[in-house]
Tab-separated table of C-alpha atoms (C1' of nucleotides) in Angstrom:
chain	number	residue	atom	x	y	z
K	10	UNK	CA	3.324	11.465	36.237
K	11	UNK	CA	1.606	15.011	34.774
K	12	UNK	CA	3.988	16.697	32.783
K	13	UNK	CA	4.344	20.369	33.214
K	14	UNK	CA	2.549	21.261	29.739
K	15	UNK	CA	1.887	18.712	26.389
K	16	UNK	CA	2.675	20.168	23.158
K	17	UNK	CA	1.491	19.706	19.709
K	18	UNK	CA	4.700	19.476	18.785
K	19	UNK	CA	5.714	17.114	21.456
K	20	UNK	CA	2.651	14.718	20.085
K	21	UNK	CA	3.811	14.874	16.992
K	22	UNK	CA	7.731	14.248	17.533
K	23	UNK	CA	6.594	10.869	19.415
K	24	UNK	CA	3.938	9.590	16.982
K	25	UNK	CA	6.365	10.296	14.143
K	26	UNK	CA	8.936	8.367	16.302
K	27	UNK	CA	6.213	5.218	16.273
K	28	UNK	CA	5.260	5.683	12.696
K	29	UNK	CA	8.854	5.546	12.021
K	30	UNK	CA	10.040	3.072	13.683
K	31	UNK	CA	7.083	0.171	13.959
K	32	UNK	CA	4.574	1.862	11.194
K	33	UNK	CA	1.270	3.317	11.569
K	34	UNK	CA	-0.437	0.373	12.523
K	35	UNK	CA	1.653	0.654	15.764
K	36	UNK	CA	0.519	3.926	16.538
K	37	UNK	CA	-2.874	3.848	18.456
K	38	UNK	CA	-3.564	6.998	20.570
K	39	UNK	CA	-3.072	4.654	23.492
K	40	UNK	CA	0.019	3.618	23.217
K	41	UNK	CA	1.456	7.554	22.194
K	42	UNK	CA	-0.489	8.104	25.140
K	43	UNK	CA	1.362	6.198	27.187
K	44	UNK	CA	4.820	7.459	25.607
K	45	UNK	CA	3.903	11.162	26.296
K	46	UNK	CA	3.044	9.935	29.972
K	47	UNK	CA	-0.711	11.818	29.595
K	48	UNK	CA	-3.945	10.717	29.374
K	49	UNK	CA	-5.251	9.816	25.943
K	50	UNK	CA	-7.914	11.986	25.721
K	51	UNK	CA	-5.448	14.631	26.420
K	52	UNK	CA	-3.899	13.875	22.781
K	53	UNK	CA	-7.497	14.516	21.159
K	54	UNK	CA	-7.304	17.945	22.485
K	55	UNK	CA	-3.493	18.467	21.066
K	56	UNK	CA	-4.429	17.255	17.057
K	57	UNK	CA	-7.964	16.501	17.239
K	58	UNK	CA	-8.043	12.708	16.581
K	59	UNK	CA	-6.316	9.769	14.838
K	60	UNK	CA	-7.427	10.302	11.297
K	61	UNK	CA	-5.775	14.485	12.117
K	62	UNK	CA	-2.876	13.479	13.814
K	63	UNK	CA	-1.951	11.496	10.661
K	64	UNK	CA	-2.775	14.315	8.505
K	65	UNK	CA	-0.321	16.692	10.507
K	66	UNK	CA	2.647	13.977	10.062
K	67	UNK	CA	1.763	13.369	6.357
K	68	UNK	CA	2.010	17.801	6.298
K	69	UNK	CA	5.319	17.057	7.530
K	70	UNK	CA	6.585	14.878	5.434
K	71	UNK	CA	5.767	16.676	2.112
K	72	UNK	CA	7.574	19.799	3.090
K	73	UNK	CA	10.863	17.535	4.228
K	74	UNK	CA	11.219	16.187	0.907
K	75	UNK	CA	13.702	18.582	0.054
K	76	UNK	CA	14.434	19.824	-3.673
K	77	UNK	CA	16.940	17.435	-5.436
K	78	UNK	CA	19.637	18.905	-7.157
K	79	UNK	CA	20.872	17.608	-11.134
K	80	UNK	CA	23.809	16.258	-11.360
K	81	UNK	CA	25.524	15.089	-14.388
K	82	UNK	CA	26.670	16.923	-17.594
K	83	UNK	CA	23.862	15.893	-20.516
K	84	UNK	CA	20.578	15.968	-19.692
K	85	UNK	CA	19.949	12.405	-19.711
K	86	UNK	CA	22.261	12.249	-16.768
K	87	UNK	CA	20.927	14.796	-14.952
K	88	UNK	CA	17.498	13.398	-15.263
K	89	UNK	CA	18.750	10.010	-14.003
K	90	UNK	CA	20.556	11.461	-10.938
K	91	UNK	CA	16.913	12.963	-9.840
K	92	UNK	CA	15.816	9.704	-10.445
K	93	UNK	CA	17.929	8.303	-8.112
K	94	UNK	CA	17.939	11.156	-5.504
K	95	UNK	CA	14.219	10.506	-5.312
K	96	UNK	CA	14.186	7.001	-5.040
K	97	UNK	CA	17.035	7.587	-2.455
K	98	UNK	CA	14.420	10.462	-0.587
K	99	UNK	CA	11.686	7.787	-0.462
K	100	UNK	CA	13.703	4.717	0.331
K	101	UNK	CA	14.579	6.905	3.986
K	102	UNK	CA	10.724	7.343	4.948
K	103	UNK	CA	8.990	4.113	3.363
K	104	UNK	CA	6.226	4.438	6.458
K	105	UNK	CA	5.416	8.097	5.543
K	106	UNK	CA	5.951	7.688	2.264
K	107	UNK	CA	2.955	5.029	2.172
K	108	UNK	CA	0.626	7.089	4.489
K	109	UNK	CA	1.258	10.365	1.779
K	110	UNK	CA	0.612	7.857	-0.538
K	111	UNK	CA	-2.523	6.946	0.396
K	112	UNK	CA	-3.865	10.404	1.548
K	113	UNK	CA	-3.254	11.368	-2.023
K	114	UNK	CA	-0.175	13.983	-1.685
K	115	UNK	CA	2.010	12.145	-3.516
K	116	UNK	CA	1.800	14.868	-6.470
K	117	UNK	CA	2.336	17.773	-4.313
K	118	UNK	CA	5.570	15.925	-2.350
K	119	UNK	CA	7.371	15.980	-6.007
K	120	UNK	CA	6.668	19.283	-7.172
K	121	UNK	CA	10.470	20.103	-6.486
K	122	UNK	CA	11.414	16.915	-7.985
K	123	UNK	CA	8.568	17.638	-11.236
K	124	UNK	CA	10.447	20.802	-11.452
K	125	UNK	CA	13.911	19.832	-11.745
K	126	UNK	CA	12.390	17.096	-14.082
K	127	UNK	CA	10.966	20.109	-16.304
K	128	UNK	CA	14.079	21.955	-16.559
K	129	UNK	CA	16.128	19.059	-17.890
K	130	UNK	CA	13.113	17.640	-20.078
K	131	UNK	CA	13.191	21.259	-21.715
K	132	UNK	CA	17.074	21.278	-21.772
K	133	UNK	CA	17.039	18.511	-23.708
K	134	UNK	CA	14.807	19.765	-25.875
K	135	UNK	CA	11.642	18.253	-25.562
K	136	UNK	CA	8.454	20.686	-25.608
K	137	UNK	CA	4.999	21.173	-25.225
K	138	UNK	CA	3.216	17.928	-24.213
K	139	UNK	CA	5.815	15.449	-25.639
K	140	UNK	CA	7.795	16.973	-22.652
K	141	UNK	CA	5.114	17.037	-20.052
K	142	UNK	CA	4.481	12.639	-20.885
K	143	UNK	CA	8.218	12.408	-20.408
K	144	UNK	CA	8.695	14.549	-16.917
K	145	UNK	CA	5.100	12.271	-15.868
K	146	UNK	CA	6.902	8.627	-17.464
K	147	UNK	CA	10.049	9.576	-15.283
K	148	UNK	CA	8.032	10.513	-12.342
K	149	UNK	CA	5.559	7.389	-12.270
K	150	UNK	CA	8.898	5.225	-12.874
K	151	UNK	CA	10.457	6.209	-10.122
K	152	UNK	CA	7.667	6.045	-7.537
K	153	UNK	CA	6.312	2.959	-9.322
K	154	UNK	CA	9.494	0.846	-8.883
K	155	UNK	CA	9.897	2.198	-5.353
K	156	UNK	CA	6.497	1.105	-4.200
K	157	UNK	CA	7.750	-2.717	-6.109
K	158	UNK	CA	11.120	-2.456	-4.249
K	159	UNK	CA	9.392	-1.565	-0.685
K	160	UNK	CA	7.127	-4.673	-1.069
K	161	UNK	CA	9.640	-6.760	-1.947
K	162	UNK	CA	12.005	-6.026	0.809
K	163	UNK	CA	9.307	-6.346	3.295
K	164	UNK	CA	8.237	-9.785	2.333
K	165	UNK	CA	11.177	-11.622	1.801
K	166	UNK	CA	9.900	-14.652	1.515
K	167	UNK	CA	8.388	-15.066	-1.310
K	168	UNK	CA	7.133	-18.873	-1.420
K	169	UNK	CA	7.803	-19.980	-3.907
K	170	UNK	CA	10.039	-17.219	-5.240
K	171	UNK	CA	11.218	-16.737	-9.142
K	172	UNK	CA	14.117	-19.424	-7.490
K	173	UNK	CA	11.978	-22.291	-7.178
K	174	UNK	CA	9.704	-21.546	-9.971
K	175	UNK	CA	12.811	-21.807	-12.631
K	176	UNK	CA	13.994	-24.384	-10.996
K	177	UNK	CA	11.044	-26.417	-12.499
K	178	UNK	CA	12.813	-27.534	-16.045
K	179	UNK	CA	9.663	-28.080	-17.539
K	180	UNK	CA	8.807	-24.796	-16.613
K	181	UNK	CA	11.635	-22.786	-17.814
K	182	UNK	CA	12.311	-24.502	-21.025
K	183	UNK	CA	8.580	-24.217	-22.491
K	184	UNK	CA	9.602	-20.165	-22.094
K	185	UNK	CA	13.289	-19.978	-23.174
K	186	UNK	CA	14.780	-23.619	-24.565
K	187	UNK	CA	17.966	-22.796	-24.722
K	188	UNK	CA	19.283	-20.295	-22.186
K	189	UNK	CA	20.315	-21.565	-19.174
K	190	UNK	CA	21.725	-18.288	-18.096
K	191	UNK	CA	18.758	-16.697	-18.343
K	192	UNK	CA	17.226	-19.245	-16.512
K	193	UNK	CA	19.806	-18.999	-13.631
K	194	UNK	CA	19.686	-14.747	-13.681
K	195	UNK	CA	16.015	-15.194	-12.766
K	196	UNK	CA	16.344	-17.704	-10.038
K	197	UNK	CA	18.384	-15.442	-8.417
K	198	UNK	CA	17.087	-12.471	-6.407
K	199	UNK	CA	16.761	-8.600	-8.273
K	200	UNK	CA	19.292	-5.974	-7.548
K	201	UNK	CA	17.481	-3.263	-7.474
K	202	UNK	CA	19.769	-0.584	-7.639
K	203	UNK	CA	21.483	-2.338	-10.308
K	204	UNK	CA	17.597	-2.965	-11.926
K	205	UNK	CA	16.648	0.753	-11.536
K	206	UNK	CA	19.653	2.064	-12.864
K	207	UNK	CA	18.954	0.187	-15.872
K	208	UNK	CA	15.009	0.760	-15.842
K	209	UNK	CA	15.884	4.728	-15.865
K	210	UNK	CA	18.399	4.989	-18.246
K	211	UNK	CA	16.279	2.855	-20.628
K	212	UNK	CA	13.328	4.769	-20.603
K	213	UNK	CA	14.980	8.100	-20.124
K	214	UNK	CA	17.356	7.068	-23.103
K	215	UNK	CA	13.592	6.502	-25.593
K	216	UNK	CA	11.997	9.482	-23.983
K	217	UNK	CA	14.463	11.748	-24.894
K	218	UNK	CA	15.557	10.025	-28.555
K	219	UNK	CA	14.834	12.355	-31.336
K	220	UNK	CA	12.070	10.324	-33.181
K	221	UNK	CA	8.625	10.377	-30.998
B	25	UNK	CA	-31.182	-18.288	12.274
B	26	UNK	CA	-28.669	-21.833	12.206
B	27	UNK	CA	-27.761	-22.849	9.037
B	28	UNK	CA	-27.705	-26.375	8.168
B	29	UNK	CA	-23.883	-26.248	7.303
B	30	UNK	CA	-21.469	-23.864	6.865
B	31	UNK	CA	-18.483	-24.322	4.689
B	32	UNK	CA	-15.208	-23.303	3.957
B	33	UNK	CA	-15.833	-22.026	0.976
B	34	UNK	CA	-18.716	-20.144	1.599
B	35	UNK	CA	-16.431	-18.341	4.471
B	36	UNK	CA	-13.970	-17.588	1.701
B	37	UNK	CA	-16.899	-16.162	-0.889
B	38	UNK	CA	-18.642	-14.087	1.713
B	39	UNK	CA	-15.217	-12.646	2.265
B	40	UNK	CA	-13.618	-12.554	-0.754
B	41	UNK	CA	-17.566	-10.407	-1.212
B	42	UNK	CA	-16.933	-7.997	1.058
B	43	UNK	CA	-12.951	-7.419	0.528
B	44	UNK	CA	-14.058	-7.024	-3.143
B	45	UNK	CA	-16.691	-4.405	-2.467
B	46	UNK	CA	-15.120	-2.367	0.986
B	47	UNK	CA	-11.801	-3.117	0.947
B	48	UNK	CA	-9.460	-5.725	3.585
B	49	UNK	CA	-10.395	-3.228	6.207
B	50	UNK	CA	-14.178	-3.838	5.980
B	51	UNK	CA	-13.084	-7.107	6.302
B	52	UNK	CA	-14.206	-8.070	10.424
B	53	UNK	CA	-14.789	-11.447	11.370
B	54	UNK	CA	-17.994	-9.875	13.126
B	55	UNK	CA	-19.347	-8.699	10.639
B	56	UNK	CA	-18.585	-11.816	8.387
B	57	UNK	CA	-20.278	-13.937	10.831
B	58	UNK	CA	-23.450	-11.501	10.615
B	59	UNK	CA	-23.351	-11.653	6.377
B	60	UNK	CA	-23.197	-15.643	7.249
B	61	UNK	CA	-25.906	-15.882	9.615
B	62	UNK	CA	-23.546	-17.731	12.053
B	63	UNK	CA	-21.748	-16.942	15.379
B	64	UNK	CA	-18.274	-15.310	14.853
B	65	UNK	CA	-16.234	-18.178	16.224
B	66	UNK	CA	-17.497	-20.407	13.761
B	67	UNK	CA	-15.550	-19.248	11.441
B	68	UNK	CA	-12.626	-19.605	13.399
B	69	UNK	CA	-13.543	-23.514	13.433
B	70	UNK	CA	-13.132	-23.303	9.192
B	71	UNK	CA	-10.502	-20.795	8.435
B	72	UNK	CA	-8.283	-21.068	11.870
B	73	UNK	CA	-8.217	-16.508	12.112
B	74	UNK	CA	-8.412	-13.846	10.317
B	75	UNK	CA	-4.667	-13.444	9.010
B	76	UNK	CA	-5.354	-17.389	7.507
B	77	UNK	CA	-8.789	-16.435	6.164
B	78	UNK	CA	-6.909	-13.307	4.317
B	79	UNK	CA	-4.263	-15.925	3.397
B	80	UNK	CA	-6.444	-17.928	1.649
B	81	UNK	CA	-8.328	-14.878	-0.936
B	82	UNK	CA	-4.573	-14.357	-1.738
B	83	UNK	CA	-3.880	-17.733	-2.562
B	84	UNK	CA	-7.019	-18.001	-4.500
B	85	UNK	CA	-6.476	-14.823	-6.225
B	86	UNK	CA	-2.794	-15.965	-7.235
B	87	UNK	CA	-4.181	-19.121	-9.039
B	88	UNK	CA	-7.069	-17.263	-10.566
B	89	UNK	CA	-4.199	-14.688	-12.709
B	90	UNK	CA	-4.249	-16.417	-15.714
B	91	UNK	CA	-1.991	-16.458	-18.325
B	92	UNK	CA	-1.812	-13.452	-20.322
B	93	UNK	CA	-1.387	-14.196	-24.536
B	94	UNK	CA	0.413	-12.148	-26.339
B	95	UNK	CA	-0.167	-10.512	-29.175
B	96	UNK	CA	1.094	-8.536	-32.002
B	97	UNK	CA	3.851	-9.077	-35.031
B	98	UNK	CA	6.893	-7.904	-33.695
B	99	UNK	CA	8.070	-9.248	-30.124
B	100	UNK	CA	8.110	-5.277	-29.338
B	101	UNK	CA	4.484	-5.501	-29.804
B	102	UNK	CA	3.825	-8.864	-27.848
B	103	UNK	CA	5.716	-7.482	-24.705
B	104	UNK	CA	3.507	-4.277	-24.880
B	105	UNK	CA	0.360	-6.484	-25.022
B	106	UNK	CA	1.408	-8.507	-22.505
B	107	UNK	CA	1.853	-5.634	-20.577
B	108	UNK	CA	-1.745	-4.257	-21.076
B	109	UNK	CA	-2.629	-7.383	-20.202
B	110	UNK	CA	-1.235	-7.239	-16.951
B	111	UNK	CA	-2.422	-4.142	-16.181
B	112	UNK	CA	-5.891	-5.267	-16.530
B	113	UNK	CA	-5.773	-7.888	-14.504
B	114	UNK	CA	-4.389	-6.180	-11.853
B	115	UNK	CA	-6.881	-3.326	-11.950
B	116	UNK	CA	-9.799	-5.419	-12.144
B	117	UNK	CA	-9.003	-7.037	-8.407
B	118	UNK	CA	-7.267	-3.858	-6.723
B	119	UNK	CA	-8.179	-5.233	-3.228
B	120	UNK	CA	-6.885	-8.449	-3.489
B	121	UNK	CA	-3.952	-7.399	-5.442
B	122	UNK	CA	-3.098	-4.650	-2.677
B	123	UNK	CA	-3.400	-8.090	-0.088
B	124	UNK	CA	-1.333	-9.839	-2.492
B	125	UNK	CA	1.291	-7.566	-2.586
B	126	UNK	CA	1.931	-7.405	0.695
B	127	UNK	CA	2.015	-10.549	1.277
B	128	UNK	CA	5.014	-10.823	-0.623
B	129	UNK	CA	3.334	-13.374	-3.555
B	130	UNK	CA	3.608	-10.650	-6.168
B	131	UNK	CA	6.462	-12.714	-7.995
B	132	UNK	CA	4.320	-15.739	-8.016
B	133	UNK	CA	1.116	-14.148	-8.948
B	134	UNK	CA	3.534	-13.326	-12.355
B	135	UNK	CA	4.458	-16.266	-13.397
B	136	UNK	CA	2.854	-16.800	-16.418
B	137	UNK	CA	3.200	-13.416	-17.403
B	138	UNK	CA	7.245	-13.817	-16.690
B	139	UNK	CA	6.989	-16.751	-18.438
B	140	UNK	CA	5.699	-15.018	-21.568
B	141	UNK	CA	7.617	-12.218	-21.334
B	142	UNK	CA	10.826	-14.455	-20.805
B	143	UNK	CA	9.952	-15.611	-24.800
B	144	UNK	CA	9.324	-12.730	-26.044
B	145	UNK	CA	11.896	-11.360	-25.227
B	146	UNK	CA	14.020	-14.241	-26.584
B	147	UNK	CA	12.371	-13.941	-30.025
B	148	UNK	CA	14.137	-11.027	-29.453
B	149	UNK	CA	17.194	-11.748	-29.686
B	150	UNK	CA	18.391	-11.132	-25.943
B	151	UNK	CA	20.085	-13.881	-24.082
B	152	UNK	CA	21.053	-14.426	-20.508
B	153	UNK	CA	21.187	-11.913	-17.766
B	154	UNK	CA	20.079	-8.876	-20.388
B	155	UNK	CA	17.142	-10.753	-21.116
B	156	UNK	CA	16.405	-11.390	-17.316
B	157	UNK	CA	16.992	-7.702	-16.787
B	158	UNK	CA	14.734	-6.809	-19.241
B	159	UNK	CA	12.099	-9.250	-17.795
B	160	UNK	CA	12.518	-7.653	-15.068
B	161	UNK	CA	12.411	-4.088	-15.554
B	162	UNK	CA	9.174	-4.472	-17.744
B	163	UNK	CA	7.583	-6.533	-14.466
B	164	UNK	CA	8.441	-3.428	-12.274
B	165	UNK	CA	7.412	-1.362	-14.612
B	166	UNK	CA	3.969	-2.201	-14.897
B	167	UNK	CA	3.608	-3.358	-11.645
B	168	UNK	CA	4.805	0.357	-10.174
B	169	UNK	CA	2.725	2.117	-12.869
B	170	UNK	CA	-1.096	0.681	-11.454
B	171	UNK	CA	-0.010	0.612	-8.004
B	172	UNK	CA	0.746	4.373	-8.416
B	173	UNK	CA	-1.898	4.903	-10.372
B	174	UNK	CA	-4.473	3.457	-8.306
B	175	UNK	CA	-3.627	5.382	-5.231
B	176	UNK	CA	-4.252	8.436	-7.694
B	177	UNK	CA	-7.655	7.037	-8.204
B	178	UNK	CA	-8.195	6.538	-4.754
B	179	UNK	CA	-7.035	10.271	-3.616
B	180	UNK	CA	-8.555	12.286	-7.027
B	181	UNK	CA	-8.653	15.057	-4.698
B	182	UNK	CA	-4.807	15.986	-4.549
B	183	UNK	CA	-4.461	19.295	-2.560
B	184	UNK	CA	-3.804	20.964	-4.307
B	185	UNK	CA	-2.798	19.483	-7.344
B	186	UNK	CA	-0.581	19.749	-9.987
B	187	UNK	CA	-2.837	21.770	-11.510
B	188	UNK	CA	-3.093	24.784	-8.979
B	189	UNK	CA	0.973	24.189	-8.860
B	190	UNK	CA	1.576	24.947	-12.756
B	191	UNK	CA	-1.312	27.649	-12.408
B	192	UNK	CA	1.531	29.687	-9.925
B	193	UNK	CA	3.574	31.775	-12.620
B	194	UNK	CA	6.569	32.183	-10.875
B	195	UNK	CA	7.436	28.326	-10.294
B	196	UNK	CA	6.207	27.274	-13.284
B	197	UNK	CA	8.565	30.423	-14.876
B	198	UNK	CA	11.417	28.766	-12.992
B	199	UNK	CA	11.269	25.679	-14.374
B	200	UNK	CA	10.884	26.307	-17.901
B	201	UNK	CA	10.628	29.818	-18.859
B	202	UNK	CA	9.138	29.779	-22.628
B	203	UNK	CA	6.937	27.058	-22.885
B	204	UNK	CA	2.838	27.353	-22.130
B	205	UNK	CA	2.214	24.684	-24.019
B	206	UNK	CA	3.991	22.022	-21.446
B	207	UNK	CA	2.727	24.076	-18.488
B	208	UNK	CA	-0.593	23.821	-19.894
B	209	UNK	CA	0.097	20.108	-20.111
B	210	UNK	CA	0.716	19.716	-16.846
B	211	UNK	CA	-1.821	21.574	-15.338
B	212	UNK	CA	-3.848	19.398	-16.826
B	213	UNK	CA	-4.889	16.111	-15.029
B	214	UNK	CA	-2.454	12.976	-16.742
B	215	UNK	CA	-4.095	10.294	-18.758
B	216	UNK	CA	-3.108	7.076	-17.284
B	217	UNK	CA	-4.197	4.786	-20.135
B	218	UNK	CA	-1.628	6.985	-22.473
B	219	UNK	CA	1.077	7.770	-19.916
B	220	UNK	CA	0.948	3.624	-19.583
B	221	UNK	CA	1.057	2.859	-23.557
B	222	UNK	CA	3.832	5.584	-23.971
B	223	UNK	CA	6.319	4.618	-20.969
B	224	UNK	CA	6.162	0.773	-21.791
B	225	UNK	CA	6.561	1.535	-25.191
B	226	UNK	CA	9.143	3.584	-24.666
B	227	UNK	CA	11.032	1.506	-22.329
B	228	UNK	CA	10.533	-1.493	-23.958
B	229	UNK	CA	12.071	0.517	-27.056
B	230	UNK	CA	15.068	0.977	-25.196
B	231	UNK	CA	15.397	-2.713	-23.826
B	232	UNK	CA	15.440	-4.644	-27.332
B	233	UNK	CA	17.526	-1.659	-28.578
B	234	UNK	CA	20.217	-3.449	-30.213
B	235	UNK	CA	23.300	-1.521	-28.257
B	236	UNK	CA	23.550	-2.129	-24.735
D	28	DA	C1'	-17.254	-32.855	13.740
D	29	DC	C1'	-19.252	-28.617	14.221
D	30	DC	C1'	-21.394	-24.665	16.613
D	31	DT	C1'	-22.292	-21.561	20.595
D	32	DG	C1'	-22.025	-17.540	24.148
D	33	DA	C1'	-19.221	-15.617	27.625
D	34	DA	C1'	-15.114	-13.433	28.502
D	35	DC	C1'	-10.571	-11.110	27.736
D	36	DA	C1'	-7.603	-7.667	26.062
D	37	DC	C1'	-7.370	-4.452	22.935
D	38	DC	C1'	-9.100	-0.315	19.901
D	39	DG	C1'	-10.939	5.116	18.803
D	40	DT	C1'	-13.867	8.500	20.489
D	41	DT	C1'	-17.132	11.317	23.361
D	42	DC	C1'	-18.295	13.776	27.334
D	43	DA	C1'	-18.981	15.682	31.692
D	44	DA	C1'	-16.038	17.080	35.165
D	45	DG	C1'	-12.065	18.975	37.028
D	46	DT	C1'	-8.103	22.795	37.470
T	17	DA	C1'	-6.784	26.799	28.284
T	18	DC	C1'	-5.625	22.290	29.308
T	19	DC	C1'	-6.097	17.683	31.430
T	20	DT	C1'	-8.652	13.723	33.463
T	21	DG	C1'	-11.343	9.109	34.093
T	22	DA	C1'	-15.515	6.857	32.986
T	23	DA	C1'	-18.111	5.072	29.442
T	24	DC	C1'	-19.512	3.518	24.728
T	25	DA	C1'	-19.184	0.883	20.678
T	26	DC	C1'	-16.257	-1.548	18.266
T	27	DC	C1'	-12.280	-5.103	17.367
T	28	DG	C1'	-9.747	-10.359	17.245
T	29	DT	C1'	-9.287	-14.351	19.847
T	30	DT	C1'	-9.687	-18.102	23.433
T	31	DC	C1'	-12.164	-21.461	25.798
T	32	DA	C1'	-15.260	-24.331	28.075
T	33	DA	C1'	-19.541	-26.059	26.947
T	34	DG	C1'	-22.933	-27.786	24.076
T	35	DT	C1'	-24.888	-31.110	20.114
DNA sequence: ACCTGAACACCGTTCAAGT
DNA sequence: ACCTGAACACCGTTCAAGT
């Protein structure tokens, strides 16, 4: 089964494909190699080898994250809508979001997103380094409580979860005596969105209050 | 080279060892075997295979987070500490707390932190579901801040980084036109130990604020 | 109850050889 | 310029066999 002529390209479409859709533990250059119908020594000739072909995908990535665009009329809002367009921008590649991640690009993937964060943070007007610690607090939020949310959905089961743990009376009432709804809003599961709406407006809400 | 009998636990020390100093992918039951002076399927005989072996450092590391105590006069205060508490904890066992996390036993490892921060937060005058949310968003908070901040660590060499991005005249002109001082800023590499004091702070501000 | 080596099915990578 | 199979050094795991 040759094929007429392997591309780079065509390598990197498939592996992307794996990455994507089983993560990059799934792709081993024999398996792609058997996707592409080649050899797999063919592939080392095409991107070089493993540790490169990851490289090229993580390349990829970065430049997809498109520029998020403000919406909102105060700057507070505008800031959280970023927020959120980020967090939606990562939530749609959580594979190659973890492999730029851990190749370090993370800061060069949100320059757009820094950017837009900059222009609001001034707009509000913050300056100097008071408004470089609040575009940075926003930005470390944001990917912070995505990398929290990502884990979470991937292990479900967490045994025991926050459920079972404030289910112990003992437990709960040495922390909070008297509040049983407390109690029963942590035994049940985070909403996320709900919890990062929240998260963002709080800290955008200090960051951009008048007294430092 | 037989030894006279090996144990469980020394299987667990040796690896707990070498996940501590090389990371979970260092982490071979080959070359466990060889640090142990046994043959590799020994070890199967104690700790059943690898994915139980990893199981167990996890479990071990969840019991050894110990309760963080708060302190400080104002529960403001006491949530912040507990925070920085957390934080060191979690940065002093990155490894594990990487294996922990995906696992899905983050919420567990917490407990006692939750539990403290369920008080506080009480003394503060929150009740039910705002208090849980508040819980909450603090937890996410600090857990998003190290786990971002230790990939930073991990990668210093961000290409390029935000500093070579700032240093270009025209984006940084875009984003906010009159303001060296904040480009200067964020040329600069961030200061994690600050950034962390000033978002908690911050958000924390926001949380107990008395206005929902 | 505990340990062993042989064997299996997987890896990534190199290299000489083909066209 | 592009592709190939053979080979090497690594994995985790199983299993029958030892004591």
């Amino acid at each position: 089964m040759a094929r007429s002529s392997l591309t780079r390209e065509e390598v990197l479409a498939a592996a992307a494909g794996l990455v994507r859709q089983h993560g990059p533990d799934a792709l081993t250059m024999r398996k792609l190699a058997a996707e592409l119908g080649t050899a797999v020594t063919s592939i080392y000739w095409h991107v070089g080898n493993r540790e490169q072909l990851l490289d090229a995908l993580v390349e990829r990535t970065v430049q997809d994250m498109g520029a998020v665009r403000p919406v909102g009329r105060t700057p507070a809002e505008r800031i959280v809508s970023v927020a959120r367009g980020l967090r939606r921008e990562l939530r749609a590649r959580p594979h190659l979001i973890a492999m730029v991640h851990e190749r370090g690009l993370t800061e060069r993937m949100f320059l757009p997103a820094q950017q837009a964060l900059v222009h609001e943070v001034h707009a509000a007007g913050l300056r100097g380094a008071r408004a470089a610690d609040a575009v940075r607090a926003v930005q470390f939020q944001v990917v912070g409580f995505v990398l929290v949310e990502r884990n979470r959905e991937r292990s479900p089961a967490q045994s025991p979860a926050e459920t079972e743990l404030w289910d112990d009376p003992a437990a709960a009432g040495a922390a909070a005596p008297d509040d049983p709804a407390l109690t029963h809003a942590l035994t049940r599961p985070a909403d996320p969105e709900r919890l990062f709406l929240l998260s963002v407006r709080a800290l955008v809400r200090s960051l951009l209050a008048p007294a430092g």
